[in-house]
Amino acid sequence: MTTLPDRPHTALLVIDVQNGVVAGSHNRDSVVANINTLAGKARAEDVPVVWVQHSSDELQRDSESWQYVPELVRLDGEPLVHKRYPDSFEDTELEAVLAERGVGRLVVTGAQTDECVRSTLHGAFVRGYDVTLVGDAHTTEDLTEYGAPTPEQVIAHTNLYWRWQSAPGRRGGTVDTAEVSFAAPDAG
């Protein structure tokens, strides 16, 4: 149902599951395991797995904290998009990578829920993509000392509001890992 013409395919997007990003994140190990499950399923179904890797002053490129967690292994040929802003589309090659593969629907996983995941969900949606968030495959750290809700509340709220996201010609949605389908949903 995407508004992007001639883009019938789906891709799995893995955002910022880097050592320095998820080290203290809520349910880190189960989220990483779920992402691994999804990557395996995507590969078995010949669905592109697109990796996004953030760098900043605090997350220096090529440092140990910048590296993806060791449990997740990007295969040769799987695109890696480098970014410096929360929205994975902003000033990156992500749109070109997806267009080249005919992708109009994204299945989104990663970290951090309340920054890069949310920014990318909205960035994809306003660009015309259908966007499915995997509710048990994204996480965030505890930022309550800065006035944020607990990680559990941030994740639950994001899952709740994204479940009902829709706009003309496109839709959002939230599913758990076991419910993920990479087949295009019916247009109805």
mmCIF file of C-alpha atoms in Angstrom:
data_model
loop_
_atom_site.group_PDB
_atom_site.id
_atom_site.type_symbol
_atom_site.label_atom_id
_atom_site.label_comp_id
_atom_site.label_asym_id
_atom_site.label_seq_id
_atom_site.Cartn_x
_atom_site.Cartn_y
_atom_site.Cartn_z
ATOM 1 C CA MET A 1 0.000 0.000 0.000
ATOM 2 C CA THR A 2 3.034 2.293 -0.099
ATOM 3 C CA THR A 3 2.762 5.552 -2.028
ATOM 4 C CA LEU A 4 6.105 4.834 -3.684
ATOM 5 C CA PRO A 5 5.565 3.651 -7.266
ATOM 6 C CA ASP A 6 7.007 0.301 -8.361
ATOM 7 C CA ARG A 7 8.274 -0.549 -4.878
ATOM 8 C CA PRO A 8 6.576 -3.878 -4.025
ATOM 9 C CA HIS A 9 9.337 -5.318 -1.831
ATOM 10 C CA THR A 10 9.969 -5.374 1.915
ATOM 11 C CA ALA A 11 13.262 -4.938 3.767
ATOM 12 C CA LEU A 12 14.313 -5.595 7.357
ATOM 13 C CA LEU A 13 15.946 -2.499 8.839
ATOM 14 C CA VAL A 14 18.347 -2.975 11.783
ATOM 15 C CA ILE A 15 19.080 0.373 13.434
ATOM 16 C CA ASP A 16 22.109 1.079 15.650
ATOM 17 C CA VAL A 17 22.440 -2.202 17.564
ATOM 18 C CA GLN A 18 25.957 -1.146 18.474
ATOM 19 C CA ASN A 19 27.971 -1.946 21.605
ATOM 20 C CA GLY A 20 27.862 1.611 22.943
ATOM 21 C CA VAL A 21 24.186 2.072 22.134
ATOM 22 C CA VAL A 22 22.663 -1.068 23.665
ATOM 23 C CA ALA A 23 25.123 -1.871 26.484
ATOM 24 C CA GLY A 24 22.672 -0.828 29.219
ATOM 25 C CA SER A 25 19.450 -1.189 27.277
ATOM 26 C CA HIS A 26 16.254 -2.810 28.495
ATOM 27 C CA ASN A 27 15.982 -6.520 27.595
ATOM 28 C CA ARG A 28 19.135 -6.234 25.486
ATOM 29 C CA ASP A 29 19.743 -9.958 25.056
ATOM 30 C CA SER A 30 16.181 -10.871 24.079
ATOM 31 C CA VAL A 31 15.945 -7.926 21.660
ATOM 32 C CA VAL A 32 19.230 -8.950 20.004
ATOM 33 C CA ALA A 33 18.026 -12.569 19.815
ATOM 34 C CA ASN A 34 14.768 -11.436 18.185
ATOM 35 C CA ILE A 35 16.668 -9.365 15.632
ATOM 36 C CA ASN A 36 18.848 -12.398 14.874
ATOM 37 C CA THR A 37 15.707 -14.490 14.352
ATOM 38 C CA LEU A 38 14.284 -11.879 11.988
ATOM 39 C CA ALA A 39 17.532 -11.570 10.033
ATOM 40 C CA GLY A 40 17.590 -15.344 9.562
ATOM 41 C CA LYS A 41 13.974 -15.363 8.406
ATOM 42 C CA ALA A 42 14.571 -12.449 6.031
ATOM 43 C CA ARG A 43 17.616 -14.131 4.515
ATOM 44 C CA ALA A 44 15.720 -17.407 4.076
ATOM 45 C CA GLU A 45 12.977 -15.510 2.227
ATOM 46 C CA ASP A 46 15.447 -13.483 0.130
ATOM 47 C CA VAL A 47 14.365 -10.245 1.835
ATOM 48 C CA PRO A 48 17.054 -7.550 2.078
ATOM 49 C CA VAL A 49 18.535 -6.933 5.524
ATOM 50 C CA VAL A 50 19.698 -3.318 5.720
ATOM 51 C CA TRP A 51 22.005 -2.300 8.558
ATOM 52 C CA VAL A 52 22.229 1.251 9.918
ATOM 53 C CA GLN A 53 25.203 2.366 11.999
ATOM 54 C CA HIS A 54 25.359 5.651 13.903
ATOM 55 C CA SER A 55 28.449 7.700 14.610
ATOM 56 C CA SER A 56 28.835 10.869 16.670
ATOM 57 C CA ASP A 57 31.289 12.602 18.966
ATOM 58 C CA GLU A 58 30.301 10.084 21.668
ATOM 59 C CA LEU A 59 30.250 7.121 19.250
ATOM 60 C CA GLN A 60 33.470 7.445 17.277
ATOM 61 C CA ARG A 61 33.648 5.555 13.998
ATOM 62 C CA ASP A 62 35.760 2.366 14.190
ATOM 63 C CA SER A 63 35.783 2.393 18.022
ATOM 64 C CA GLU A 64 34.669 -0.665 20.016
ATOM 65 C CA SER A 65 31.482 1.116 21.135
ATOM 66 C CA TRP A 66 30.678 1.956 17.484
ATOM 67 C CA GLN A 67 30.827 -1.703 16.385
ATOM 68 C CA TYR A 68 27.672 -3.769 16.012
ATOM 69 C CA VAL A 69 27.107 -6.188 18.910
ATOM 70 C CA PRO A 70 28.985 -9.448 18.278
ATOM 71 C CA GLU A 71 25.802 -11.541 18.276
ATOM 72 C CA LEU A 72 24.634 -9.825 15.072
ATOM 73 C CA VAL A 73 26.628 -10.520 11.935
ATOM 74 C CA ARG A 74 26.096 -8.612 8.712
ATOM 75 C CA LEU A 75 26.606 -10.830 5.682
ATOM 76 C CA ASP A 76 28.601 -9.796 2.629
ATOM 77 C CA GLY A 77 26.303 -8.009 0.236
ATOM 78 C CA GLU A 78 23.959 -6.712 2.939
ATOM 79 C CA PRO A 79 23.939 -2.908 2.782
ATOM 80 C CA LEU A 80 25.396 -0.871 5.620
ATOM 81 C CA VAL A 81 24.200 2.718 5.888
ATOM 82 C CA HIS A 82 26.233 5.150 7.986
ATOM 83 C CA LYS A 83 24.397 7.991 9.694
ATOM 84 C CA ARG A 84 24.994 10.950 11.973
ATOM 85 C CA TYR A 85 21.382 11.966 12.693
ATOM 86 C CA PRO A 86 18.552 10.104 14.448
ATOM 87 C CA ASP A 87 16.486 9.642 11.259
ATOM 88 C CA SER A 88 18.226 6.933 9.241
ATOM 89 C CA PHE A 89 17.198 8.694 6.007
ATOM 90 C CA GLU A 90 18.683 12.079 6.919
ATOM 91 C CA ASP A 91 21.824 12.810 4.901
ATOM 92 C CA THR A 92 22.409 9.102 4.148
ATOM 93 C CA GLU A 93 22.170 6.745 1.184
ATOM 94 C CA LEU A 94 19.283 4.761 2.739
ATOM 95 C CA GLU A 95 16.675 5.957 0.232
ATOM 96 C CA ALA A 96 18.916 5.012 -2.700
ATOM 97 C CA VAL A 97 19.648 1.582 -1.174
ATOM 98 C CA LEU A 98 15.928 0.893 -0.774
ATOM 99 C CA ALA A 99 14.958 2.269 -4.191
ATOM 100 C CA GLU A 100 17.581 0.090 -5.883
ATOM 101 C CA ARG A 101 15.918 -2.947 -4.294
ATOM 102 C CA GLY A 102 12.338 -1.856 -5.028
ATOM 103 C CA VAL A 103 11.521 -1.569 -1.310
ATOM 104 C CA GLY A 104 8.338 0.242 -0.306
ATOM 105 C CA ARG A 105 7.764 -1.437 3.050
ATOM 106 C CA LEU A 106 10.099 -1.535 6.034
ATOM 107 C CA VAL A 107 10.137 -3.868 9.025
ATOM 108 C CA VAL A 108 11.976 -1.881 11.701
ATOM 109 C CA THR A 109 14.111 -3.108 14.617
ATOM 110 C CA GLY A 110 16.905 -1.634 16.704
ATOM 111 C CA ALA A 111 17.823 1.082 19.164
ATOM 112 C CA GLN A 112 17.152 3.465 20.691
ATOM 113 C CA THR A 113 13.366 3.414 20.760
ATOM 114 C CA ASP A 114 12.917 7.013 21.831
ATOM 115 C CA GLU A 115 15.375 8.552 19.403
ATOM 116 C CA CYS A 116 16.666 6.787 16.300
ATOM 117 C CA VAL A 117 13.898 4.189 16.017
ATOM 118 C CA ARG A 118 11.087 6.746 16.373
ATOM 119 C CA SER A 119 12.812 9.245 14.083
ATOM 120 C CA THR A 120 13.286 6.597 11.409
ATOM 121 C CA LEU A 121 9.694 5.337 11.727
ATOM 122 C CA HIS A 122 8.391 8.833 11.081
ATOM 123 C CA GLY A 123 11.038 9.606 8.464
ATOM 124 C CA ALA A 124 10.091 6.523 6.461
ATOM 125 C CA PHE A 125 6.375 7.128 6.848
ATOM 126 C CA VAL A 126 6.444 10.721 5.598
ATOM 127 C CA ARG A 127 8.582 9.590 2.653
ATOM 128 C CA GLY A 128 5.806 7.206 1.562
ATOM 129 C CA TYR A 129 6.855 3.862 3.053
ATOM 130 C CA ASP A 130 4.643 1.387 4.847
ATOM 131 C CA VAL A 131 6.404 0.829 8.160
ATOM 132 C CA THR A 132 6.006 -2.089 10.549
ATOM 133 C CA LEU A 133 7.662 -1.840 13.959
ATOM 134 C CA VAL A 134 8.668 -5.119 15.597
ATOM 135 C CA GLY A 135 7.450 -4.526 19.148
ATOM 136 C CA ASP A 136 9.816 -6.951 20.866
ATOM 137 C CA ALA A 137 12.849 -6.140 18.702
ATOM 138 C CA HIS A 138 13.625 -2.566 19.725
ATOM 139 C CA THR A 139 14.997 -1.174 22.968
ATOM 140 C CA THR A 140 16.276 1.850 24.809
ATOM 141 C CA GLU A 141 18.330 2.755 27.842
ATOM 142 C CA ASP A 142 17.007 4.128 31.123
ATOM 143 C CA LEU A 143 16.787 7.912 30.848
ATOM 144 C CA THR A 144 14.506 8.474 33.851
ATOM 145 C CA GLU A 145 17.126 10.689 35.517
ATOM 146 C CA TYR A 146 16.441 13.179 32.700
ATOM 147 C CA GLY A 147 12.676 13.028 33.168
ATOM 148 C CA ALA A 148 11.899 10.303 30.625
ATOM 149 C CA PRO A 149 9.518 7.451 31.409
ATOM 150 C CA THR A 150 11.038 4.055 32.228
ATOM 151 C CA PRO A 151 12.341 2.041 29.253
ATOM 152 C CA GLU A 152 9.372 -0.353 29.579
ATOM 153 C CA GLN A 153 6.961 2.590 29.301
ATOM 154 C CA VAL A 154 8.816 4.147 26.364
ATOM 155 C CA ILE A 155 8.756 0.854 24.465
ATOM 156 C CA ALA A 156 5.099 0.121 25.326
ATOM 157 C CA HIS A 157 3.976 3.609 24.327
ATOM 158 C CA THR A 158 5.859 3.477 21.024
ATOM 159 C CA ASN A 159 4.362 0.058 20.261
ATOM 160 C CA LEU A 160 0.887 1.351 21.114
ATOM 161 C CA TYR A 161 0.876 4.510 19.047
ATOM 162 C CA TRP A 162 2.653 2.960 16.052
ATOM 163 C CA ARG A 163 0.139 0.082 15.971
ATOM 164 C CA TRP A 164 -2.550 2.476 14.711
ATOM 165 C CA GLN A 165 -0.448 4.731 12.448
ATOM 166 C CA SER A 166 -1.997 5.409 9.054
ATOM 167 C CA ALA A 167 -2.119 8.073 6.367
ATOM 168 C CA PRO A 168 -3.399 8.240 2.795
ATOM 169 C CA GLY A 169 -1.834 5.404 0.809
ATOM 170 C CA ARG A 170 0.340 4.023 3.592
ATOM 171 C CA ARG A 171 0.177 2.444 6.992
ATOM 172 C CA GLY A 172 2.159 1.630 10.056
ATOM 173 C CA GLY A 173 1.706 -1.212 12.480
ATOM 174 C CA THR A 174 3.308 -3.068 15.343
ATOM 175 C CA VAL A 175 3.810 -6.833 15.537
ATOM 176 C CA ASP A 176 5.969 -9.127 17.624
ATOM 177 C CA THR A 177 8.803 -11.182 16.144
ATOM 178 C CA ALA A 178 6.688 -14.343 15.885
ATOM 179 C CA GLU A 179 4.063 -12.447 13.839
ATOM 180 C CA VAL A 180 6.376 -10.809 11.308
ATOM 181 C CA SER A 181 5.524 -11.462 7.687
ATOM 182 C CA PHE A 182 7.739 -10.121 4.954
ATOM 183 C CA ALA A 183 4.970 -10.617 2.392
ATOM 184 C CA ALA A 184 3.266 -7.413 1.313
ATOM 185 C CA PRO A 185 0.001 -6.895 3.201
ATOM 186 C CA ASP A 186 -3.261 -6.727 1.281
ATOM 187 C CA ALA A 187 -4.117 -3.261 0.005
ATOM 188 C CA GLY A 188 -7.449 -3.327 1.830
#
